[in-house]
């Protein structure tokens, strides 16, 4: 999902009272309500998948998340390969650290930062019966656990130093699930928002929606935030006031006011990606779209277009699927 091209970009490090003011949207004009905006968004999404739904096999439900939409927009075949690989791929230290940090963030937001953030996050996971996270933590070798602990501890320290105490009127809601059904239930859009502040109201946009990031800023982060904005608008039938990302490593906040035009552009992007997902679920052959992330694609060893693209960029190339096991030079023209 490329994200609306017209969206503003930006962000900067903010902390304490200044961060609280930004989360409140102090000094930022609130967009006037646009009657029927939620209906228009739904029409765009339903129209995008419309006729293709008839080709879905009986009983098949297409589930879309921000991750699958991003991946299918980049390369359909790459998304299919990643889904298959993920089923057997062990969790990395960075992935586990990201999941632990979701819980550390929750503790800080409710005013209970922990001296031992990893231990506190694992306790929360245990209390919530999050067996996936507990199993992922257990699967890490000692070096990976040390790396995950280092990442979590560093970011927890930065977070505790930067994040303001929230007044109770802020009504913080953490890890709130969002779910939108389209096409009579044949397509489900799901997400989980890290933090929602404020109360939705038809007469005055009132909600700030924050997606926390443990990694470095990416262009895609904007599209992620707008994905949540579209889901939130469909859920409450009124748009949030502002959406964006908070970067745990640096204390950067990148917030944008939710204008109707941006929401509509985001819905158009989502609709295009949904159509791809529905076609694939209906049995269409996945298309190959070489891109800068081919180097991280599990299909790369057997993907000629991806290899050619990566070779042109000078990226690392793994052995081809049909390379000899004995490692003898077979004249592979990529020379790597
Ligand atoms: S290597 Fe690139 S082109 Fe090939 S499937 Fe993966 S992402 Fe697509």
Short mmCIF file of C-alpha atoms and ligand atoms in Angstrom, two decimals:
data_model
loop_
_atom_site.label_atom_id
_atom_site.label_comp_id
_atom_site.label_asym_id
_atom_site.label_seq_id
_atom_site.Cartn_x
_atom_site.Cartn_y
_atom_site.Cartn_z
CA UNK A 1 0.00 0.00 0.00
CA UNK A 2 1.90 3.06 -1.13
CA UNK A 3 -0.10 5.56 0.92
CA UNK A 4 -1.67 8.79 -0.25
CA UNK A 5 0.97 10.67 -2.18
CA UNK A 6 -0.36 14.07 -1.20
CA UNK A 7 0.07 13.51 2.51
CA UNK A 8 2.39 15.84 4.36
CA UNK A 9 5.53 14.34 5.84
CA UNK A 10 7.52 15.47 8.81
CA UNK A 11 7.90 14.96 12.52
CA UNK A 12 10.36 15.94 15.22
CA UNK A 13 11.49 15.06 18.70
CA UNK A 14 9.13 16.36 21.36
CA UNK A 15 8.90 15.57 25.05
CA UNK A 16 7.05 16.35 28.25
CA UNK A 17 4.63 19.27 28.17
CA UNK A 18 5.31 19.97 24.49
CA UNK A 19 4.45 16.37 23.60
CA UNK A 20 1.26 16.60 25.65
CA UNK A 21 0.27 19.76 23.81
CA UNK A 22 0.92 18.06 20.48
CA UNK A 23 -1.17 15.04 21.48
CA UNK A 24 -3.98 17.43 22.47
CA UNK A 25 -3.64 19.19 19.14
CA UNK A 26 -3.22 22.54 20.86
CA UNK A 27 -3.15 25.31 18.29
CA UNK A 28 -4.04 22.95 15.47
CA UNK A 29 -7.36 23.80 13.78
CA UNK A 30 -9.90 21.00 13.84
CA UNK A 31 -11.35 20.13 10.44
CA UNK A 32 -15.05 20.85 10.05
CA UNK A 33 -17.22 17.73 10.09
CA UNK A 34 -17.95 16.33 6.62
CA UNK A 35 -21.41 14.73 6.61
CA UNK A 36 -21.46 11.26 5.11
CA UNK A 37 -17.65 10.89 5.02
CA UNK A 38 -17.78 7.42 6.57
CA UNK A 39 -20.35 6.35 3.97
CA UNK A 40 -18.14 7.65 1.15
CA UNK A 41 -15.14 5.73 2.53
CA UNK A 42 -17.16 2.55 2.68
CA UNK A 43 -18.41 3.08 -0.86
CA UNK A 44 -14.82 3.41 -2.11
CA UNK A 45 -13.75 0.22 -0.36
CA UNK A 46 -16.82 -1.78 -1.39
CA UNK A 47 -16.53 -0.59 -5.00
CA UNK A 48 -12.89 -1.64 -5.08
CA UNK A 49 -13.67 -5.27 -4.37
CA UNK A 50 -17.21 -5.31 -5.84
CA UNK A 51 -17.31 -7.66 -8.79
CA UNK A 52 -14.30 -9.73 -7.72
CA UNK A 53 -16.15 -11.05 -4.67
CA UNK A 54 -18.19 -13.35 -6.89
CA UNK A 55 -15.03 -15.22 -7.85
CA UNK A 56 -14.09 -16.01 -4.22
CA UNK A 57 -14.54 -19.69 -3.39
CA UNK A 58 -17.38 -20.41 -0.96
CA UNK A 59 -16.38 -19.98 2.66
CA UNK A 60 -13.21 -18.01 1.90
CA UNK A 61 -12.84 -14.83 3.95
CA UNK A 62 -10.09 -12.39 2.96
CA UNK A 63 -8.38 -10.86 5.99
CA UNK A 64 -6.47 -7.64 5.48
CA UNK A 65 -4.05 -6.00 7.88
CA UNK A 66 -1.77 -3.03 7.37
CA UNK A 67 1.08 -5.51 6.85
CA UNK A 68 -0.60 -7.58 4.14
CA UNK A 69 -1.73 -4.45 2.30
CA UNK A 70 1.79 -3.04 2.34
CA UNK A 71 3.26 -6.30 1.10
CA UNK A 72 0.70 -7.00 -1.63
CA UNK A 73 1.13 -3.45 -2.91
CA UNK A 74 4.85 -3.99 -3.18
CA UNK A 75 4.81 -7.42 -4.86
CA UNK A 76 2.05 -10.03 -4.86
CA UNK A 77 4.42 -12.96 -5.24
CA UNK A 78 6.64 -11.58 -2.51
CA UNK A 79 3.67 -11.34 -0.14
CA UNK A 80 2.68 -14.94 -0.83
CA UNK A 81 6.27 -16.08 -0.22
CA UNK A 82 6.51 -14.09 3.02
CA UNK A 83 3.23 -15.50 4.36
CA UNK A 84 4.49 -19.03 3.72
CA UNK A 85 7.91 -18.33 5.24
CA UNK A 86 6.45 -16.65 8.31
CA UNK A 87 4.67 -19.86 9.31
CA UNK A 88 8.03 -21.54 9.91
CA UNK A 89 10.26 -18.54 10.61
CA UNK A 90 11.54 -18.23 14.21
CA UNK A 91 10.99 -14.88 15.92
CA UNK A 92 13.93 -12.49 15.82
CA UNK A 93 15.24 -10.50 18.78
CA UNK A 94 13.94 -7.31 17.14
CA UNK A 95 10.46 -8.76 16.65
CA UNK A 96 10.24 -9.91 20.27
CA UNK A 97 11.57 -6.56 21.47
CA UNK A 98 8.84 -4.80 19.48
CA UNK A 99 6.12 -6.91 21.12
CA UNK A 100 7.59 -6.34 24.58
CA UNK A 101 7.74 -2.62 23.90
CA UNK A 102 4.00 -2.51 23.18
CA UNK A 103 3.50 -3.53 26.80
CA UNK A 104 6.21 -1.24 28.14
CA UNK A 105 4.50 1.64 26.32
CA UNK A 106 1.18 0.72 27.93
CA UNK A 107 2.78 0.81 31.39
CA UNK A 108 4.34 4.22 30.79
CA UNK A 109 1.09 5.67 29.40
CA UNK A 110 -0.83 4.60 32.50
CA UNK A 111 1.89 6.11 34.68
CA UNK A 112 3.54 2.91 35.85
CA UNK A 113 7.00 2.77 34.24
CA UNK A 114 8.88 -0.37 35.36
CA UNK A 115 12.43 -0.62 36.68
CA UNK A 116 12.71 -3.99 34.91
CA UNK A 117 10.82 -3.35 31.64
CA UNK A 118 11.41 -6.79 30.15
CA UNK A 119 10.29 -8.58 33.30
CA UNK A 120 7.22 -6.34 33.61
CA UNK A 121 6.29 -6.85 29.95
CA UNK A 122 6.62 -10.63 30.28
CA UNK A 123 4.46 -10.53 33.42
CA UNK A 124 1.80 -8.64 31.47
CA UNK A 125 2.00 -11.16 28.64
CA UNK A 126 1.59 -13.96 31.18
CA UNK A 127 -1.40 -12.26 32.81
CA UNK A 128 -3.00 -11.78 29.39
CA UNK A 129 -2.24 -15.39 28.39
CA UNK A 130 -0.24 -14.12 25.41
CA UNK A 131 1.33 -17.51 24.77
CA UNK A 132 2.69 -16.35 21.40
CA UNK A 133 4.93 -13.71 22.95
CA UNK A 134 5.98 -15.97 25.83
CA UNK A 135 6.89 -18.74 23.37
CA UNK A 136 8.80 -16.31 21.16
CA UNK A 137 10.79 -15.07 24.16
CA UNK A 138 11.54 -18.63 25.23
CA UNK A 139 12.71 -19.51 21.71
CA UNK A 140 15.44 -16.85 21.68
CA UNK A 141 19.00 -18.01 22.29
CA UNK A 142 20.88 -16.16 25.08
CA UNK A 143 22.56 -13.72 22.65
CA UNK A 144 19.19 -12.84 21.13
CA UNK A 145 17.62 -12.37 24.57
CA UNK A 146 20.48 -10.08 25.52
CA UNK A 147 19.91 -8.04 22.35
CA UNK A 148 16.14 -7.90 22.91
CA UNK A 149 16.69 -6.87 26.54
CA UNK A 150 19.13 -4.15 25.48
CA UNK A 151 16.71 -2.78 22.88
CA UNK A 152 13.76 -2.80 25.26
CA UNK A 153 15.71 -1.29 28.15
CA UNK A 154 17.12 1.53 26.02
CA UNK A 155 13.78 2.43 24.49
CA UNK A 156 11.94 2.10 27.81
CA UNK A 157 14.40 4.57 29.34
CA UNK A 158 13.92 7.03 26.48
CA UNK A 159 10.16 6.61 26.66
CA UNK A 160 9.99 7.19 30.42
CA UNK A 161 12.13 10.32 30.01
CA UNK A 162 10.04 11.79 27.18
CA UNK A 163 6.44 10.70 27.70
CA UNK A 164 4.22 13.12 29.68
CA UNK A 165 1.76 12.23 32.40
CA UNK A 166 -1.67 12.19 30.78
CA UNK A 167 -4.63 13.87 32.48
CA UNK A 168 -7.56 11.55 33.11
CA UNK A 169 -9.65 13.55 30.61
CA UNK A 170 -7.33 12.21 27.90
CA UNK A 171 -9.20 8.88 28.13
CA UNK A 172 -6.26 6.79 26.93
CA UNK A 173 -7.19 3.49 25.27
CA UNK A 174 -4.37 1.06 24.60
CA UNK A 175 -4.06 -1.74 22.07
CA UNK A 176 -7.64 -1.23 20.97
CA UNK A 177 -8.77 -3.67 18.27
CA UNK A 178 -10.40 -2.29 15.12
CA UNK A 179 -12.43 -4.47 12.78
CA UNK A 180 -14.36 -3.55 9.66
CA UNK A 181 -16.37 -5.98 7.58
CA UNK A 182 -16.90 -5.47 3.85
CA UNK A 183 -18.63 -7.39 1.11
CA UNK A 184 -21.16 -8.96 3.45
CA UNK A 185 -18.40 -10.35 5.67
CA UNK A 186 -16.25 -11.78 2.84
CA UNK A 187 -13.49 -9.24 3.53
CA UNK A 188 -12.31 -8.26 7.01
CA UNK A 189 -10.04 -5.34 7.77
CA UNK A 190 -8.39 -5.64 11.16
CA UNK A 191 -5.91 -3.69 13.20
CA UNK A 192 -4.87 -2.90 16.75
CA UNK A 193 -4.14 0.72 17.62
CA UNK A 194 -1.37 1.34 20.14
CA UNK A 195 -2.99 4.44 21.66
CA UNK A 196 -6.21 6.38 21.22
CA UNK A 197 -6.78 9.60 23.14
CA UNK A 198 -10.00 11.58 23.44
CA UNK A 199 -13.60 10.85 22.64
CA UNK A 200 -15.14 10.51 19.17
CA UNK A 201 -17.89 13.07 18.55
CA UNK A 202 -19.86 13.98 15.44
CA UNK A 203 -19.80 17.71 16.06
CA UNK A 204 -16.05 18.12 16.76
CA UNK A 205 -13.15 15.84 15.79
CA UNK A 206 -11.74 14.70 19.11
CA UNK A 207 -9.55 11.58 18.85
CA UNK A 208 -5.78 11.39 18.50
CA UNK A 209 -4.55 8.06 17.17
CA UNK A 210 -0.93 7.00 17.76
CA UNK A 211 0.92 4.10 16.16
CA UNK A 212 4.16 3.46 18.07
CA UNK A 213 7.27 2.38 16.19
CA UNK A 214 10.30 0.65 17.65
CA UNK A 215 12.21 0.84 14.36
CA UNK A 216 13.53 3.72 12.33
CA UNK A 217 11.09 5.96 10.40
CA UNK A 218 9.93 4.58 7.04
CA UNK A 219 7.85 6.18 4.32
CA UNK A 220 5.28 3.42 4.91
CA UNK A 221 4.63 4.63 8.48
CA UNK A 222 2.36 7.35 7.16
CA UNK A 223 0.24 4.82 5.27
CA UNK A 224 0.01 2.70 8.44
CA UNK A 225 -1.37 5.65 10.41
CA UNK A 226 -3.93 6.44 7.70
CA UNK A 227 -5.00 2.80 7.56
CA UNK A 228 -5.96 3.12 11.23
CA UNK A 229 -7.64 6.46 10.55
CA UNK A 230 -9.85 4.87 7.90
CA UNK A 231 -10.78 1.97 10.20
CA UNK A 232 -11.50 4.33 13.10
CA UNK A 233 -13.72 6.50 10.88
CA UNK A 234 -15.69 3.49 9.73
CA UNK A 235 -16.04 2.22 13.28
CA UNK A 236 -17.29 5.42 14.90
CA UNK A 237 -18.70 7.03 11.73
CA UNK A 238 -16.63 10.14 12.49
CA UNK A 239 -12.94 10.63 11.68
CA UNK A 240 -10.26 11.08 14.32
CA UNK A 241 -8.76 14.56 14.74
CA UNK A 242 -5.12 13.62 14.17
CA UNK A 243 -3.13 10.47 13.42
CA UNK A 244 0.52 9.60 13.33
CA UNK A 245 3.51 7.69 14.63
CA UNK A 246 5.56 7.97 17.81
CA UNK A 247 9.11 6.64 17.56
CA UNK A 248 10.25 4.95 20.75
CA UNK A 249 13.97 5.14 19.90
CA UNK A 250 14.12 8.87 19.40
CA UNK A 251 11.00 10.42 20.91
CA UNK A 252 9.97 11.66 17.46
CA UNK A 253 6.33 12.42 16.88
CA UNK A 254 4.90 12.64 13.36
CA UNK A 255 1.28 13.75 13.53
CA UNK A 256 -1.07 14.91 10.78
CA UNK A 257 -4.53 16.45 10.96
CA UNK A 258 -7.15 14.14 9.45
CA UNK A 259 -8.53 16.01 6.47
CA UNK A 260 -11.31 14.44 4.43
CA UNK A 261 -9.24 14.52 1.21
CA UNK A 262 -6.44 12.55 2.84
CA UNK A 263 -8.85 9.98 4.21
CA UNK A 264 -10.43 9.52 0.80
CA UNK A 265 -7.00 9.15 -0.81
CA UNK A 266 -6.05 6.56 1.81
CA UNK A 267 -9.27 4.65 1.12
CA UNK A 268 -8.49 4.61 -2.62
CA UNK A 269 -5.07 3.10 -1.87
CA UNK A 270 -6.58 0.53 0.48
CA UNK A 271 -9.22 -0.37 -2.11
CA UNK A 272 -6.55 -1.06 -4.74
CA UNK A 273 -4.64 -3.36 -2.40
CA UNK A 274 -7.84 -5.10 -1.27
CA UNK A 275 -8.66 -5.89 -4.87
CA UNK A 276 -5.25 -7.56 -5.23
CA UNK A 277 -5.85 -9.63 -2.07
CA UNK A 278 -9.30 -10.72 -3.24
CA UNK A 279 -7.98 -11.70 -6.68
CA UNK A 280 -5.21 -13.76 -5.10
CA UNK A 281 -7.67 -15.45 -2.74
CA UNK A 282 -9.81 -16.24 -5.78
CA UNK A 283 -6.88 -18.08 -7.37
CA UNK A 284 -5.20 -15.45 -9.54
CA UNK A 285 -1.52 -15.98 -10.29
CA UNK A 286 0.59 -13.65 -8.09
CA UNK A 287 2.29 -10.92 -10.10
CA UNK A 288 6.03 -10.27 -9.78
CA UNK A 289 6.99 -6.65 -9.08
CA UNK A 290 10.73 -6.24 -8.48
CA UNK A 291 11.42 -3.62 -5.84
CA UNK A 292 14.13 -2.45 -3.43
CA UNK A 293 13.10 -5.06 -0.84
CA UNK A 294 13.69 -8.04 -3.16
CA UNK A 295 16.92 -8.61 -1.25
CA UNK A 296 14.86 -9.56 1.83
CA UNK A 297 12.30 -11.68 -0.03
CA UNK A 298 12.25 -15.42 0.70
CA UNK A 299 11.40 -16.05 -2.97
CA UNK A 300 14.54 -14.32 -4.25
CA UNK A 301 16.62 -17.50 -4.80
CA UNK A 302 14.08 -18.66 -7.41
CA UNK A 303 12.88 -15.32 -8.77
CA UNK A 304 14.63 -14.27 -11.98
CA UNK A 305 13.11 -10.73 -12.18
CA UNK A 306 13.92 -10.10 -8.52
CA UNK A 307 17.49 -11.32 -8.99
CA UNK A 308 18.00 -9.20 -12.09
CA UNK A 309 16.67 -6.14 -10.25
CA UNK A 310 18.84 -6.78 -7.20
CA UNK A 311 21.88 -7.38 -9.38
CA UNK A 312 21.36 -4.05 -11.12
CA UNK A 313 21.19 -2.33 -7.72
CA UNK A 314 24.31 -4.08 -6.53
CA UNK A 315 22.45 -5.83 -3.69
CA UNK A 316 23.60 -9.11 -2.16
CA UNK A 317 22.26 -12.15 -4.03
CA UNK A 318 21.78 -15.53 -2.34
CA UNK A 319 22.48 -18.70 -4.38
CA UNK A 320 19.81 -19.56 -6.94
CA UNK A 321 17.40 -22.40 -6.19
CA UNK A 322 18.97 -24.43 -9.00
CA UNK A 323 22.61 -23.78 -8.01
CA UNK A 324 24.75 -26.94 -7.56
CA UNK A 325 25.07 -28.11 -3.98
CA UNK A 326 28.84 -28.59 -4.36
CA UNK A 327 29.34 -24.90 -4.83
CA UNK A 328 31.22 -25.34 -8.15
CA UNK A 329 31.17 -22.36 -10.52
CA UNK A 330 28.25 -22.94 -12.85
CA UNK A 331 28.72 -19.77 -14.82
CA UNK A 332 25.96 -17.89 -12.98
CA UNK A 333 25.93 -14.57 -14.75
CA UNK A 334 25.39 -12.60 -11.58
CA UNK A 335 28.89 -13.56 -10.47
CA UNK A 336 28.01 -13.66 -6.72
S1 LIG B 1 12.20 -11.38 -5.24
FE1 LIG B 1 11.18 -9.41 -5.63
S2 LIG B 1 10.04 -9.70 -7.54
FE2 LIG B 1 10.59 -11.73 -6.76
S3 LIG B 1 8.83 -12.37 -5.55
FE3 LIG B 1 10.26 -11.41 -4.15
S4 LIG B 1 9.63 -9.25 -4.04
FE4 LIG B 1 8.67 -10.14 -5.85
#
